Amino acid sequence: PNLMEGLGAKNIPLKNETNLQFHTFIPLCVCVCVCVCVCVCVCVCVCVCQSSSGDIDQTLFQPNPSELVFQNFTHTQTHKLPVVFVNNDKVSRHVKMELKHSEYFHVVGPEDAVSKVAPGLCATFPVVFTPTENKDYFHKLVFVTDQDRFEVPVRAIGPRAILDFPDELRLPLCPVKASTEKTHFVRNVGNSKANFTLHTQRPFSVTPAFGTLDIGVGMQVTVSFNPMTTGDQSQDLLLHYHTGEDVHVRLHGACEELNVHLEPDSVTLEKTYISLSSVHKLSLTNSTDIPLRYRWSAWPGQEEEDLKRLLFQCESDPTAIHRLPLLTRALQECRSRAARDRLVALSDSCITVEPAEGEIWPRTTALFYIVFKPEEAKLHQQTMYCDVTGRNSRLPLTITGEGLGPKLQLDYDLTYMQNVFIGDKECCEVLASNKGLIDAPFRLSRPDTALGRCFSFSPEEGVVPTGACQIVEVTFHSRILGTFSEDLLLTVTGQPEPLTLTFSGCVIGPTFHFSVPELSFGDVAFGFPETLACTLFNTSLVPMTFALRVLGDGLGPPSVTSDRQVSEVTRSNWHGSAARDIRARPAEFYVSPAAGSLRCMSDVVIKVTLCSNTVKSYSLGLVVDVEGVGEKIAILPITALTSRECASAEKPPHRCRQKIGVCVKYSEPDLHNNTFECHLHHRSK
């Protein structure tokens, strides 16, 4: 390009390394020979470029080795390792090392003192290591070529500790949920102090988890195998040195299930009264040569138990849900006896198994006591699970027991009270007998109805001791008429269903009657009062407040007697006798007494007076209204007859005062007095 530029060529771009193209613009004044020379030079340059070109991603120099490692060195000596660079290019290349200060490592120049390496040849750089103590060293050497830059790591591995663990460990056959172990004596056969940690996964565990061993010193390492399921199982034991190296030891173990079972696997407990307890025995035999651990639980598996424990923890502490991972890990790692006892009690507090956990020695039988203490009178059924060594799944035990409540009996449960007078108190006695072995607390309650609220009890609640009786007085007092059938409930503490005591009957009003079937006045004189008497009998056991009235009688002013009509000079005639409106007609009947209160089983004389101001035939009724019962409870018929023949005299045309001895002229009437049964004939002159 320099040549072309000197010749006046311009715009000669290099598009790629494999194909060079020149755009030359030669002045016309240049001679032909110069053009030939330029072409020759260009061809030579193209050939050189093509020969040195290669894959752009290919490294021209390859260091060997890629990393220098010094091992088993002595700090009092100098050690040397070479780094060789091979020129993979087709042309010679330069290679040199960048100086980087190191107290322990330095590089001696190439042995042939040539910085340019021919194609296919190599350059060797000796690396000298001068340690001052037995420890690990690290350094990086940087080499630069025409196109590349290399970093060659240099490491010096100091003395190392070596624990003589075998490649694998096989543990003895183990029953499920049991444990077996194998102890191995480990010695530090290396040339450095060993600081190490040991770690493995379930069902294996290792003790100790960490340690320190000097050179030539040994210790016992115990590997335990605690399988929870049957079958062959394996894990890696990771041995980690403080210098960073990890060693894996393969652990193998096999697990089997033992022939262990409960005798029997279902139990029916005796019927037991609440607040009392009964005990039943159960056995579990260990026919093996190893001790067996057992634990009673209310759940069939460990997962269900952990979940219930977690829910119980969250219920007792609502903030625990925010610490769920910690709780889960804690539940898996720590299952205390108190927590287990609490969980067993949560399942069914009336059925417990004692002892809750323990150990059965080889060739022995353990006895368990099932304690049944019911709190309710019902059928209890609970399945308990025995988590025992040697069994893959927990052994179920079905327990059935019935709780009995107090046996309180009534001498009757149905009473027909027949007719009960309104306002009367009807009392009944109920005998409650305790036929059971425990005291019977009871309480009586009534229905919340109109007639149910009319019942009362004495006593309303109490306790009937064993073998004793209690008389309960039931009182019925109603102010409401009608039939009733009410169920009174006797609730006994400990009994699921109350006892029912049914009372039925009818609430009626007071019973009474008159001494006569009717009041018959017969023929009565117009304006002349006539009185009839009768007796009202109260035949009931309750007092009766009554009111008497004549149904159909006028509501106007009282009727006028003949004496009053004659004596009052202002009266010209008898008003209202022919009125059709009942409120205008006179009240012709008078009842005495019109109202009153009649004691039980007593009577009163009733007088009814009729003063007729109407010429008609009477057919009315004496109505009895009873307070609290109703109106028109009874009607006593009343009959009477007032005719024109009884009073047909005409009145004088007017009234006036006359002197003594002066006569008044009347027409010639016929006066018929039916009352005295006589006939008077008078002729006026």
XYZ file of C-alpha atoms in Angstrom:
685
model
C 0.000 0.000 0.000
C 2.854 2.370 0.673
C 4.177 1.712 -2.748
C 0.870 2.365 -4.371
C 0.413 5.506 -2.384
C 3.798 6.772 -3.536
C 2.771 6.135 -7.102
C -0.293 8.258 -6.702
C -2.867 5.518 -6.142
C -5.747 6.387 -3.902
C -8.783 4.650 -2.329
C -7.292 1.230 -1.875
C -9.524 -0.297 0.863
C -8.810 -3.719 2.387
C -12.207 -5.429 2.343
C -11.170 -8.739 3.910
C -8.061 -10.746 4.725
C -8.671 -13.443 2.119
C -9.335 -11.290 -0.836
C -7.553 -7.995 -1.413
C -8.930 -5.736 -4.069
C -7.233 -2.585 -5.241
C -8.867 0.265 -7.067
C -6.077 2.166 -8.637
C -6.377 5.288 -10.526
C -3.061 5.679 -12.462
C -2.332 9.006 -13.995
C -2.072 8.915 -17.742
C 1.424 10.298 -17.553
C 2.788 7.163 -15.829
C 4.719 4.930 -18.152
C 3.764 1.404 -18.998
C 6.794 -0.087 -17.310
C 5.912 1.485 -14.041
C 2.446 -0.025 -14.303
C 3.979 -3.438 -14.819
C 6.107 -3.016 -11.720
C 3.121 -1.974 -9.692
C 1.190 -5.016 -10.805
C 4.032 -7.305 -9.850
C 4.296 -5.727 -6.398
C 0.587 -6.047 -5.886
C 0.667 -9.714 -6.767
C 3.451 -10.343 -4.306
C 1.556 -8.572 -1.519
C -1.583 -10.545 -2.253
C 0.314 -13.806 -2.070
C 1.863 -12.906 1.250
C -1.475 -11.867 2.729
C -3.163 -15.004 1.534
C -0.453 -17.251 2.879
C -0.621 -15.755 6.407
C -4.353 -15.661 6.554
C -6.291 -18.371 8.408
C -9.332 -18.903 10.517
C -9.945 -15.769 12.488
C -11.149 -17.819 15.482
C -8.099 -20.086 15.492
C -5.442 -19.400 18.172
C -2.051 -18.869 16.543
C -0.117 -19.964 19.639
C -1.129 -22.825 21.898
C 0.401 -22.886 25.436
C 1.246 -26.300 26.774
C 0.302 -26.990 29.506
C -2.584 -24.592 29.874
C -1.991 -24.521 33.667
C 1.208 -25.103 35.625
C 0.855 -27.048 38.849
C 3.710 -27.544 41.330
C 3.165 -30.436 43.733
C 5.206 -32.112 46.462
C 7.567 -29.213 46.637
C 10.017 -28.378 49.399
C 10.171 -24.856 50.609
C 13.976 -24.945 50.823
C 14.447 -25.802 47.145
C 13.841 -24.168 43.776
C 11.541 -25.884 41.311
C 11.170 -25.309 37.599
C 8.522 -26.235 35.021
C 8.438 -25.213 31.347
C 5.652 -23.543 29.375
C 5.841 -24.330 25.656
C 4.193 -22.171 22.956
C 3.674 -23.809 19.539
C 3.240 -21.558 16.505
C 0.212 -22.896 14.647
C 0.417 -20.198 11.993
C 2.012 -20.450 8.542
C 4.291 -17.499 9.131
C 6.728 -16.588 11.841
C 5.290 -14.911 14.898
C 6.654 -12.998 17.847
C 5.943 -14.070 21.400
C 7.022 -12.421 24.614
C 6.048 -12.363 28.284
C 4.702 -9.351 30.082
C 6.640 -8.680 33.209
C 4.507 -9.141 36.305
C 6.197 -9.016 39.658
C 6.003 -12.101 41.844
C 8.048 -12.963 44.875
C 7.754 -16.678 44.250
C 7.454 -17.122 40.477
C 9.575 -15.766 37.627
C 10.151 -16.767 34.004
C 13.494 -17.307 32.356
C 13.715 -16.078 28.751
C 13.483 -18.540 25.895
C 16.394 -20.924 25.786
C 17.180 -20.080 22.146
C 16.805 -16.350 22.964
C 14.681 -15.945 19.871
C 11.526 -13.831 20.222
C 10.286 -14.793 16.769
C 8.974 -18.326 16.291
C 8.892 -19.955 12.894
C 5.746 -21.777 11.715
C 5.358 -25.166 13.378
C 8.116 -24.531 15.884
C 7.823 -23.787 19.608
C 9.221 -21.455 22.205
C 9.928 -22.684 25.737
C 9.641 -20.474 28.795
C 10.959 -22.057 32.017
C 8.952 -21.006 35.096
C 10.968 -20.979 38.286
C 9.182 -21.442 41.626
C 10.917 -20.505 44.847
C 8.657 -21.285 47.861
C 9.368 -19.963 51.295
C 6.965 -22.219 53.217
C 4.779 -25.248 52.729
C 1.504 -23.718 51.625
C -0.528 -23.089 48.489
C 0.601 -20.468 45.968
C -1.073 -18.970 42.963
C 0.098 -16.687 40.145
C -0.781 -15.773 36.557
C 1.731 -15.489 33.681
C 0.768 -13.229 30.764
C 2.193 -13.843 27.253
C 1.616 -11.595 24.227
C 1.889 -12.480 20.511
C 1.215 -10.467 17.398
C -2.497 -11.097 17.668
C -3.184 -12.861 20.986
C -2.738 -12.403 24.696
C -2.505 -15.472 26.950
C -2.931 -15.983 30.700
C -1.347 -19.118 32.064
C -2.363 -19.893 35.684
C 0.399 -21.165 37.921
C -0.529 -23.041 41.085
C 1.592 -24.563 43.760
C -0.240 -27.143 45.814
C 1.199 -27.398 49.256
C 1.025 -30.342 51.612
C -2.384 -32.010 51.832
C -4.190 -34.025 54.449
C -5.536 -37.403 53.347
C -8.067 -39.395 55.387
C -8.037 -43.063 54.502
C -11.790 -43.491 53.943
C -12.779 -46.455 51.770
C -14.521 -45.812 48.489
C -17.770 -47.252 49.875
C -19.299 -48.407 53.149
C -21.988 -51.094 53.511
C -24.039 -51.097 56.673
C -25.719 -54.164 58.209
C -29.328 -55.140 57.445
C -31.691 -52.965 59.463
C -35.413 -53.214 60.349
C -37.559 -50.329 59.183
C -37.642 -47.395 61.612
C -34.778 -48.971 63.539
C -31.144 -47.948 63.325
C -27.863 -49.649 62.679
C -24.369 -48.214 62.555
C -20.860 -48.943 61.441
C -17.717 -47.435 62.918
C -14.598 -46.876 60.822
C -11.208 -45.843 62.165
C -9.934 -43.027 59.992
C -6.260 -41.971 59.935
C -4.639 -38.905 58.413
C -2.095 -40.403 56.028
C -1.293 -37.077 54.347
C 1.467 -34.642 55.079
C -0.667 -31.834 56.502
C -3.044 -31.273 59.368
C -6.628 -32.138 58.409
C -9.533 -29.820 59.132
C -12.589 -31.514 57.668
C -16.375 -31.742 57.714
C -18.594 -34.760 57.051
C -22.089 -34.557 55.624
C -24.632 -37.010 54.254
C -28.363 -37.298 53.562
C -31.151 -39.270 55.215
C -31.572 -42.073 56.090
C -27.834 -41.957 56.839
C -26.100 -39.826 59.418
C -22.479 -39.457 60.459
C -20.739 -38.665 63.725
C -18.736 -36.503 64.198
C -19.875 -33.923 61.667
C -16.482 -32.180 61.720
C -13.031 -32.689 63.178
C -9.298 -32.023 63.140
C -6.548 -34.624 62.726
C -2.816 -34.120 62.856
C -0.510 -36.048 60.585
C -0.607 -39.737 61.439
C -3.402 -39.348 63.985
C -6.692 -41.265 63.665
C -10.236 -41.166 65.038
C -13.464 -43.164 64.932
C -16.158 -42.087 62.501
C -19.595 -43.677 62.977
C -22.095 -43.886 60.140
C -25.704 -44.578 61.227
C -28.506 -45.966 59.075
C -32.077 -45.118 60.166
C -34.446 -46.131 57.330
C -38.146 -45.202 57.327
C -39.052 -47.371 54.328
C -38.063 -50.852 53.264
C -35.655 -51.664 50.441
C -32.062 -50.900 49.425
C -30.930 -47.337 49.939
C -27.714 -45.434 49.259
C -26.300 -41.947 49.659
C -22.953 -40.154 49.375
C -20.834 -39.233 52.360
C -19.175 -35.929 51.510
C -15.721 -35.387 53.012
C -14.747 -31.742 52.636
C -11.209 -30.574 53.469
C -10.479 -27.050 54.561
C -8.232 -26.683 51.537
C -11.285 -26.998 49.270
C -11.072 -30.604 48.092
C -14.174 -32.825 48.270
C -14.117 -36.610 48.526
C -17.245 -38.739 48.042
C -17.702 -42.034 49.883
C -20.648 -44.187 48.785
C -22.922 -45.462 51.597
C -25.158 -48.525 51.157
C -27.876 -49.936 53.415
C -30.755 -52.435 53.241
C -34.032 -52.344 55.214
C -36.593 -55.045 56.023
C -39.972 -55.277 57.818
C -40.528 -57.331 60.982
C -43.484 -59.508 61.923
C -44.929 -57.344 64.674
C -48.678 -56.978 65.281
C -51.194 -55.967 67.942
C -53.248 -58.538 69.828
C -56.123 -57.837 69.202
C -56.372 -55.104 66.573
C -59.907 -54.006 67.572
C -61.338 -53.476 71.041
C -64.915 -52.999 72.280
C -64.921 -51.314 75.652
C -67.468 -51.767 78.385
C -70.300 -49.290 78.638
C -69.160 -46.582 81.000
C -71.005 -43.797 82.762
C -69.843 -40.280 82.062
C -67.421 -38.909 84.676
C -66.413 -42.519 85.391
C -63.695 -44.507 83.643
C -62.988 -48.050 82.546
C -59.715 -49.765 81.624
C -58.998 -52.382 78.974
C -55.727 -54.263 78.431
C -53.865 -54.726 75.141
C -50.553 -56.481 74.384
C -47.756 -56.121 71.831
C -45.133 -58.873 71.572
C -41.540 -58.367 70.456
C -40.329 -61.698 69.092
C -37.130 -60.242 67.603
C -33.637 -59.898 69.017
C -33.575 -56.115 68.990
C -35.457 -53.632 71.175
C -38.456 -52.011 69.540
C -39.515 -48.427 70.055
C -43.239 -47.619 69.942
C -45.346 -44.480 70.045
C -49.124 -44.089 69.955
C -50.603 -41.466 67.682
C -54.017 -40.387 66.467
C -52.941 -40.162 62.811
C -52.093 -42.924 60.347
C -48.904 -41.342 58.996
C -46.151 -38.909 59.798
C -47.235 -36.442 57.116
C -50.748 -36.175 58.554
C -49.321 -35.770 62.034
C -46.942 -33.008 60.941
C -49.775 -31.224 59.150
C -52.048 -31.390 62.191
C -49.230 -30.204 64.409
C -48.590 -27.307 62.052
C -52.286 -26.355 61.992
C -52.425 -26.561 65.768
C -49.396 -24.295 66.016
C -50.968 -21.775 63.626
C -54.262 -21.805 65.543
C -52.557 -21.185 68.864
C -50.245 -18.533 67.357
C -51.721 -16.751 64.277
C -48.379 -15.085 63.537
C -46.752 -18.483 63.072
C -48.036 -18.686 59.496
C -45.386 -16.103 58.574
C -42.702 -18.458 59.872
C -43.945 -21.460 57.933
C -40.549 -22.670 56.592
C -39.040 -22.445 60.053
C -41.988 -24.261 61.576
C -41.865 -27.001 58.975
C -38.182 -27.582 59.555
C -38.658 -27.480 63.292
C -41.479 -30.011 63.090
C -39.324 -32.380 61.091
C -36.345 -32.077 63.386
C -38.004 -31.792 66.795
C -41.052 -33.742 67.943
C -41.227 -33.355 71.677
C -43.136 -35.627 74.006
C -45.353 -32.802 75.230
C -46.419 -31.983 71.697
C -47.216 -35.630 70.997
C -49.242 -35.993 74.169
C -51.150 -32.834 73.337
C -51.899 -34.075 69.841
C -53.145 -37.421 71.109
C -55.389 -35.593 73.553
C -56.735 -33.409 70.777
C -58.019 -36.397 68.811
C -60.423 -37.785 71.408
C -59.829 -36.850 75.015
C -62.122 -39.587 76.333
C -59.945 -42.424 74.939
C -56.257 -42.620 75.807
C -53.613 -45.317 75.621
C -51.038 -45.652 78.374
C -48.091 -45.644 78.169
C -48.050 -43.379 75.116
C -44.508 -44.358 74.109
C -41.696 -46.567 75.240
C -39.456 -49.489 74.367
C -40.084 -53.235 74.235
C -37.092 -55.399 75.035
C -36.306 -58.431 72.860
C -38.451 -61.517 73.419
C -40.857 -59.709 75.745
C -44.478 -58.540 75.675
C -45.644 -55.043 76.514
C -49.059 -54.346 78.050
C -51.053 -51.245 77.195
C -54.005 -49.844 79.108
C -56.857 -48.252 77.181
C -58.548 -45.747 79.481
C -62.110 -44.828 78.533
C -63.539 -41.775 80.291
C -66.573 -40.569 78.314
C -67.860 -37.031 78.589
C -71.045 -37.559 76.568
C -73.666 -40.261 76.491
C -73.058 -41.515 72.969
C -71.175 -44.148 70.997
C -67.477 -43.321 70.746
C -65.301 -44.834 68.032
C -61.651 -43.943 67.639
C -58.793 -45.425 65.647
C -55.393 -45.141 67.295
C -52.140 -45.937 65.503
C -49.054 -47.558 66.976
C -45.852 -46.394 65.311
C -43.514 -49.272 66.122
C -40.014 -50.150 65.015
C -39.921 -52.795 62.306
C -43.225 -51.885 60.667
C -43.349 -49.733 57.570
C -46.859 -48.441 58.322
C -48.441 -47.728 61.674
C -50.503 -50.484 63.282
C -54.187 -49.459 63.522
C -56.253 -50.151 66.620
C -60.015 -49.591 66.398
C -61.556 -48.733 69.767
C -65.322 -48.639 70.333
C -66.991 -47.601 73.546
C -70.369 -46.303 74.636
C -70.821 -43.574 77.196
C -73.824 -43.749 79.490
C -75.535 -40.740 80.984
C -77.611 -40.503 84.163
C -80.623 -42.813 84.152
C -83.371 -40.480 85.298
C -86.873 -41.916 84.881
C -90.320 -40.304 85.261
C -93.266 -42.150 86.744
C -95.358 -41.014 83.752
C -94.767 -39.060 80.588
C -98.350 -38.189 79.554
C -101.016 -36.445 81.613
C -104.540 -35.520 80.532
C -105.698 -32.694 82.771
C -109.257 -32.772 81.321
C -111.145 -29.518 81.919
C -109.304 -26.767 83.732
C -111.226 -23.673 84.813
C -109.826 -20.432 83.532
C -107.831 -18.681 86.234
C -107.637 -21.861 88.276
C -104.285 -23.386 89.272
C -103.995 -27.042 88.426
C -101.090 -28.819 90.127
C -99.553 -32.176 89.265
C -96.689 -34.018 90.886
C -94.092 -35.836 88.823
C -91.723 -38.322 90.430
C -88.208 -38.417 88.930
C -86.159 -41.461 89.980
C -82.414 -41.910 89.423
C -81.816 -45.520 88.419
C -78.174 -45.020 87.425
C -74.831 -45.010 89.201
C -74.108 -41.298 88.900
C -75.901 -38.157 90.005
C -78.421 -36.689 87.587
C -78.476 -32.884 87.268
C -81.722 -31.830 85.602
C -83.540 -28.730 84.426
C -87.172 -28.327 83.358
C -88.143 -26.040 80.493
C -91.466 -25.101 78.936
C -92.334 -24.315 75.321
C -92.538 -20.684 74.279
C -96.217 -20.764 73.346
C -99.295 -18.965 74.677
C -100.421 -21.903 76.801
C -96.889 -23.248 77.286
C -95.988 -20.141 79.254
C -98.805 -20.985 81.682
C -96.728 -23.818 83.190
C -94.391 -23.388 86.136
C -92.192 -25.855 88.039
C -90.987 -26.315 91.536
C -88.085 -26.946 91.652
C -87.114 -25.797 88.176
C -83.688 -27.464 88.385
C -81.775 -29.689 90.737
C -79.690 -32.822 91.183
C -81.079 -36.266 91.900
C -78.485 -38.403 93.720
C -77.875 -42.018 92.841
C -80.807 -44.199 93.894
C -82.860 -41.217 95.085
C -86.108 -39.621 93.918
C -87.227 -36.061 93.361
C -90.812 -34.804 93.310
C -91.367 -32.001 90.839
C -94.570 -29.987 91.128
C -95.972 -28.783 87.815
C -98.505 -25.945 88.041
C -100.809 -24.856 85.234
C -102.512 -21.461 85.494
C -104.167 -20.101 82.372
C -106.163 -17.007 81.518
C -106.731 -18.260 77.993
C -109.553 -20.552 76.879
C -108.969 -23.466 74.570
C -107.502 -26.934 74.281
C -103.811 -27.517 74.768
C -101.160 -30.205 74.435
C -97.745 -29.010 75.545
C -94.450 -30.906 75.800
C -92.352 -30.027 78.821
C -88.675 -30.933 78.486
C -86.634 -32.411 81.297
C -83.003 -31.886 80.290
C -80.541 -34.148 82.075
C -76.874 -33.172 81.966
C -75.025 -35.900 80.135
C -77.991 -37.212 78.205
C -78.090 -36.374 74.488
C -81.888 -36.220 74.372
C -84.184 -34.639 76.991
C -87.103 -36.454 78.568
C -90.539 -35.323 77.375
C -93.488 -34.807 79.693
C -96.738 -34.103 77.814
C -99.672 -32.279 79.410
C -102.981 -31.972 77.551
C -106.448 -30.749 78.419
C -108.912 -27.938 77.883
C -109.220 -24.577 79.579
C -112.898 -23.788 80.144
C -114.814 -20.913 81.659
C -116.713 -21.050 84.987
C -119.786 -23.312 85.055
C -123.076 -21.852 86.303
C -126.855 -22.163 85.848
C -130.135 -20.526 86.816
C -132.687 -22.035 89.162
C -135.465 -21.718 86.559
C -135.470 -22.595 82.896
C -137.147 -19.263 81.995
C -138.717 -16.143 83.378
C -142.378 -16.076 82.370
C -144.230 -12.888 83.383
C -147.457 -13.962 81.701
C -149.961 -11.121 81.145
C -148.710 -7.886 82.610
C -150.550 -4.619 83.080
C -149.445 -1.644 81.087
C -147.401 0.637 83.331
C -147.614 -1.622 86.346
C -144.164 -3.099 87.353
C -143.942 -6.801 88.005
C -140.896 -8.604 89.454
C -139.714 -12.210 89.125
C -136.803 -13.722 91.040
C -134.385 -16.553 90.234
C -131.106 -17.853 91.590
C -127.749 -17.886 89.745
C -125.523 -20.766 90.907
C -121.693 -20.807 90.379
C -120.871 -24.503 90.205
C -117.177 -24.052 89.358
C -114.168 -23.969 91.646
C -113.161 -20.470 90.615
C -114.884 -17.150 91.286
C -116.939 -15.657 88.507
C -117.405 -11.999 87.667
C -120.606 -11.584 85.721
C -122.788 -8.949 84.114
C -126.524 -9.365 83.353
C -128.534 -7.607 80.679
C -131.796 -8.179 78.797
C -131.083 -8.726 75.173
C -133.562 -6.783 73.002
C -134.638 -4.322 75.665
C -134.778 -0.630 74.788
C -131.806 1.605 75.376
C -133.790 4.749 76.068
C -134.876 6.140 79.455
C -136.506 3.794 81.949
C -140.160 2.949 81.380
C -142.793 4.984 83.247
C -145.129 3.437 85.780
C -148.805 4.331 85.900
C -148.403 6.049 89.253
C -145.693 8.272 87.910
C -147.685 8.963 84.787
C -150.658 10.156 86.809
C -148.651 12.038 89.413
C -146.625 14.070 86.930
C -148.988 16.705 85.584
C -146.582 17.627 82.819
C -147.020 14.286 81.080
C -149.715 14.368 78.411
C -149.067 10.829 77.225
C -146.502 7.965 77.456
C -143.722 8.809 75.036
C -141.565 6.250 73.292
C -143.792 3.295 73.683
C -144.307 2.923 69.953
C -140.798 3.955 68.803
C -139.064 1.610 66.456
C -135.507 2.749 67.211
C -134.124 0.685 70.084
C -132.225 3.698 71.348
C -135.509 5.621 71.592
C -137.527 2.843 73.162
C -137.623 2.884 76.960
C -135.750 0.343 79.059
C -138.619 -1.736 80.380
C -136.552 -4.314 82.296
C -134.543 -3.750 85.413
C -132.116 -6.439 86.684
C -130.800 -6.487 90.220
C -127.948 -7.056 90.650
C -126.888 -6.264 87.101
C -123.229 -7.242 87.793
C -121.188 -8.821 90.509
C -118.643 -11.384 91.540
C -119.721 -14.811 92.597
C -117.428 -16.948 94.667
C -116.810 -20.535 93.807
C -119.637 -22.912 94.661
C -121.970 -20.058 95.694
C -125.193 -18.436 94.434
C -126.970 -15.121 94.193
C -130.647 -14.154 93.826
C -131.372 -12.255 90.659
C -134.518 -10.070 90.453
C -135.899 -9.014 87.100
C -138.573 -6.302 87.043
C -140.719 -5.581 83.985
C -142.584 -2.288 83.655
C -144.225 -2.491 80.285
C -144.824 0.635 78.286
C -145.459 -1.272 75.111
C -148.466 -3.285 74.078
C -146.857 -6.403 72.661
C -145.752 -9.962 73.315
C -142.276 -10.187 74.872
C -139.814 -12.965 73.989
C -136.411 -11.811 75.145
C -133.461 -13.254 77.016
C -131.468 -12.511 80.129
C -127.862 -12.579 78.911
C -124.908 -13.489 81.151
C -121.490 -11.967 80.296
C -118.531 -13.479 82.171
C -115.395 -11.435 82.600
C -112.352 -13.030 81.032
C -114.483 -15.550 79.198
C -116.752 -13.662 76.845
C -120.180 -12.252 76.205
C -123.499 -14.083 75.883
C -122.156 -17.079 77.710
C -125.701 -18.038 78.766
C -129.235 -16.749 78.000
C -132.283 -17.179 80.243
C -135.508 -16.778 78.184
C -137.994 -14.073 79.249
C -141.622 -14.069 78.089
C -144.477 -11.634 78.805
C -147.680 -10.315 77.231
C -149.155 -6.809 77.402
C -152.515 -6.440 75.524
C -154.822 -3.530 74.778
C -157.482 -5.027 76.945
C -155.373 -4.454 79.950
C -155.545 -0.641 79.564
C -158.184 0.733 77.105
C -159.384 3.846 78.968
C -159.037 7.101 77.186
C -157.446 9.975 78.979
C -159.291 13.204 79.496
C -158.827 15.687 76.744
C -156.917 17.972 79.051
C -155.859 18.290 82.629
C -157.051 20.978 84.983
C -157.576 21.602 88.632
C -161.165 21.131 89.874
C -162.812 22.293 93.041
C -164.188 19.848 95.493
C -167.685 18.762 94.577
C -167.336 19.636 90.882
C -167.750 16.754 88.432
C -165.873 16.139 85.207
C -167.788 14.763 82.288
C -166.329 11.637 80.538
C -167.702 9.435 77.912
C -168.968 6.040 78.886
C -165.880 3.786 78.888
C -165.664 0.171 79.917
C -162.734 -0.387 82.251
C -161.400 -3.932 82.437
C -158.962 -4.599 85.244
C -157.558 -8.023 84.530
C -155.164 -7.739 87.402
C -157.783 -7.893 90.126
C -160.184 -9.967 88.079
C -163.156 -7.681 88.527
C -165.358 -5.675 86.130
C -166.297 -2.068 86.795
C -169.016 -0.379 84.753
C -169.262 3.389 85.128
C -171.551 5.791 83.405
C -170.795 9.407 83.561
C -173.737 11.733 83.801
